[in-house]
Amino acid sequence: METEPPAVEINAHATPEAEEPSPTPTPYVGTYYFVQSEEDSLNIYEVDGENKTLVKSAEVNLELFPASDKEALQQGVKVNNLEEGIQLIEDFTS
């Protein structure tokens, strides 16, 4: 029985093409806010460049939150503006 040669020839000595380096991300410029849990409080921070300022804080019992919410808040949740941050805290504390 004769076998046909493969349709595609595999070259075991081929070298991968050089990949172009991925572009360096441009750091965010401007002011933004994020909500983050710390100990028994939810805090809203304003970030402007490298400066991080606490804007508002509310005491909460984080043990009552679902694990997924606690994890997200520990990492910090970015919000579009201060009002959205305040609303997020109010949603968790009411």
mmCIF file of C-alpha atoms in Angstrom, residues 3-94:
data_model
loop_
_atom_site.group_PDB
_atom_site.id
_atom_site.type_symbol
_atom_site.label_atom_id
_atom_site.label_comp_id
_atom_site.label_asym_id
_atom_site.label_seq_id
_atom_site.Cartn_x
_atom_site.Cartn_y
_atom_site.Cartn_z
ATOM 1 C CA THR A 3 0.984 6.384 1.230
ATOM 2 C CA GLU A 4 0.761 9.873 -0.147
ATOM 3 C CA PRO A 5 3.130 12.538 1.157
ATOM 4 C CA PRO A 6 1.555 14.953 3.640
ATOM 5 C CA ALA A 7 -0.161 18.003 2.201
ATOM 6 C CA VAL A 8 1.866 20.219 4.499
ATOM 7 C CA GLU A 9 5.533 19.658 5.094
ATOM 8 C CA ILE A 10 6.597 20.101 8.685
ATOM 9 C CA ASN A 11 10.028 21.611 9.103
ATOM 10 C CA ALA A 12 11.401 20.542 12.473
ATOM 11 C CA HIS A 13 14.190 23.086 12.215
ATOM 12 C CA ALA A 14 11.976 26.113 11.682
ATOM 13 C CA THR A 15 12.498 29.029 14.023
ATOM 14 C CA PRO A 16 9.592 31.112 15.242
ATOM 15 C CA GLU A 17 9.263 34.521 13.699
ATOM 16 C CA ALA A 18 10.473 37.311 15.907
ATOM 17 C CA GLU A 19 7.533 38.810 17.725
ATOM 18 C CA GLU A 20 7.245 42.548 17.866
ATOM 19 C CA PRO A 21 7.280 43.801 21.433
ATOM 20 C CA SER A 22 3.865 44.777 22.703
ATOM 21 C CA PRO A 23 3.407 48.524 23.082
ATOM 22 C CA THR A 24 3.888 49.974 26.534
ATOM 23 C CA PRO A 25 0.522 51.058 27.914
ATOM 24 C CA THR A 26 0.114 54.771 28.407
ATOM 25 C CA PRO A 27 -0.576 55.580 32.058
ATOM 26 C CA TYR A 28 -3.984 57.089 32.766
ATOM 27 C CA VAL A 29 -3.761 60.838 33.019
ATOM 28 C CA GLY A 30 -6.451 62.734 34.876
ATOM 29 C CA THR A 31 -8.555 62.317 37.981
ATOM 30 C CA TYR A 32 -10.547 59.213 38.823
ATOM 31 C CA TYR A 33 -12.170 57.691 41.901
ATOM 32 C CA PHE A 34 -12.274 54.238 43.407
ATOM 33 C CA VAL A 35 -13.993 52.568 46.348
ATOM 34 C CA GLN A 36 -11.920 50.222 48.476
ATOM 35 C CA SER A 37 -12.546 48.323 51.693
ATOM 36 C CA GLU A 38 -10.042 48.606 54.515
ATOM 37 C CA GLU A 39 -10.627 46.935 57.877
ATOM 38 C CA ASP A 40 -14.246 47.854 58.779
ATOM 39 C CA SER A 41 -14.793 50.719 56.362
ATOM 40 C CA LEU A 42 -15.503 51.517 52.744
ATOM 41 C CA ASN A 43 -13.412 54.400 51.469
ATOM 42 C CA ILE A 44 -13.658 56.577 48.385
ATOM 43 C CA TYR A 45 -10.317 57.745 47.049
ATOM 44 C CA GLU A 46 -9.591 60.426 44.481
ATOM 45 C CA VAL A 47 -6.543 59.646 42.360
ATOM 46 C CA ASP A 48 -4.820 62.388 40.402
ATOM 47 C CA GLY A 49 -1.618 61.186 38.808
ATOM 48 C CA GLU A 50 0.379 59.626 41.625
ATOM 49 C CA ASN A 51 -1.585 61.353 44.427
ATOM 50 C CA LYS A 52 -4.253 59.316 46.256
ATOM 51 C CA THR A 53 -6.560 61.238 48.614
ATOM 52 C CA LEU A 54 -9.241 59.831 50.936
ATOM 53 C CA VAL A 55 -12.471 61.680 50.132
ATOM 54 C CA LYS A 56 -15.137 59.821 52.126
ATOM 55 C CA SER A 57 -15.292 56.884 54.508
ATOM 56 C CA ALA A 58 -18.161 54.857 55.969
ATOM 57 C CA GLU A 59 -18.041 52.152 58.629
ATOM 58 C CA VAL A 60 -19.459 48.807 57.504
ATOM 59 C CA ASN A 61 -19.504 45.188 58.633
ATOM 60 C CA LEU A 62 -17.696 43.555 55.718
ATOM 61 C CA GLU A 63 -18.433 40.071 57.105
ATOM 62 C CA LEU A 64 -22.040 40.463 55.923
ATOM 63 C CA PHE A 65 -20.985 40.893 52.280
ATOM 64 C CA PRO A 66 -20.821 38.015 49.785
ATOM 65 C CA ALA A 67 -17.270 36.757 49.176
ATOM 66 C CA SER A 68 -17.238 38.093 45.598
ATOM 67 C CA ASP A 69 -18.150 41.611 46.770
ATOM 68 C CA LYS A 70 -15.563 41.524 49.559
ATOM 69 C CA GLU A 71 -12.854 40.465 47.111
ATOM 70 C CA ALA A 72 -13.766 43.165 44.576
ATOM 71 C CA LEU A 73 -13.834 45.857 47.256
ATOM 72 C CA GLN A 74 -10.495 44.737 48.701
ATOM 73 C CA GLN A 75 -8.970 45.160 45.231
ATOM 74 C CA GLY A 76 -10.774 48.479 44.702
ATOM 75 C CA VAL A 77 -13.687 49.311 42.400
ATOM 76 C CA LYS A 78 -13.115 52.171 39.955
ATOM 77 C CA VAL A 79 -16.083 54.511 39.558
ATOM 78 C CA ASN A 80 -16.739 57.244 37.012
ATOM 79 C CA ASN A 81 -17.130 60.091 39.487
ATOM 80 C CA LEU A 82 -17.507 60.955 43.168
ATOM 81 C CA GLU A 83 -21.304 60.718 43.062
ATOM 82 C CA GLU A 84 -21.097 57.160 41.727
ATOM 83 C CA GLY A 85 -18.699 56.265 44.546
ATOM 84 C CA ILE A 86 -21.058 57.713 47.146
ATOM 85 C CA GLN A 87 -23.965 55.791 45.603
ATOM 86 C CA LEU A 88 -21.949 52.553 45.717
ATOM 87 C CA ILE A 89 -21.219 53.039 49.418
ATOM 88 C CA GLU A 90 -24.884 53.859 50.085
ATOM 89 C CA ASP A 91 -25.945 50.689 48.258
ATOM 90 C CA PHE A 92 -23.694 48.588 50.488
ATOM 91 C CA THR A 93 -24.618 50.336 53.739
ATOM 92 C CA SER A 94 -28.403 50.452 53.374
#
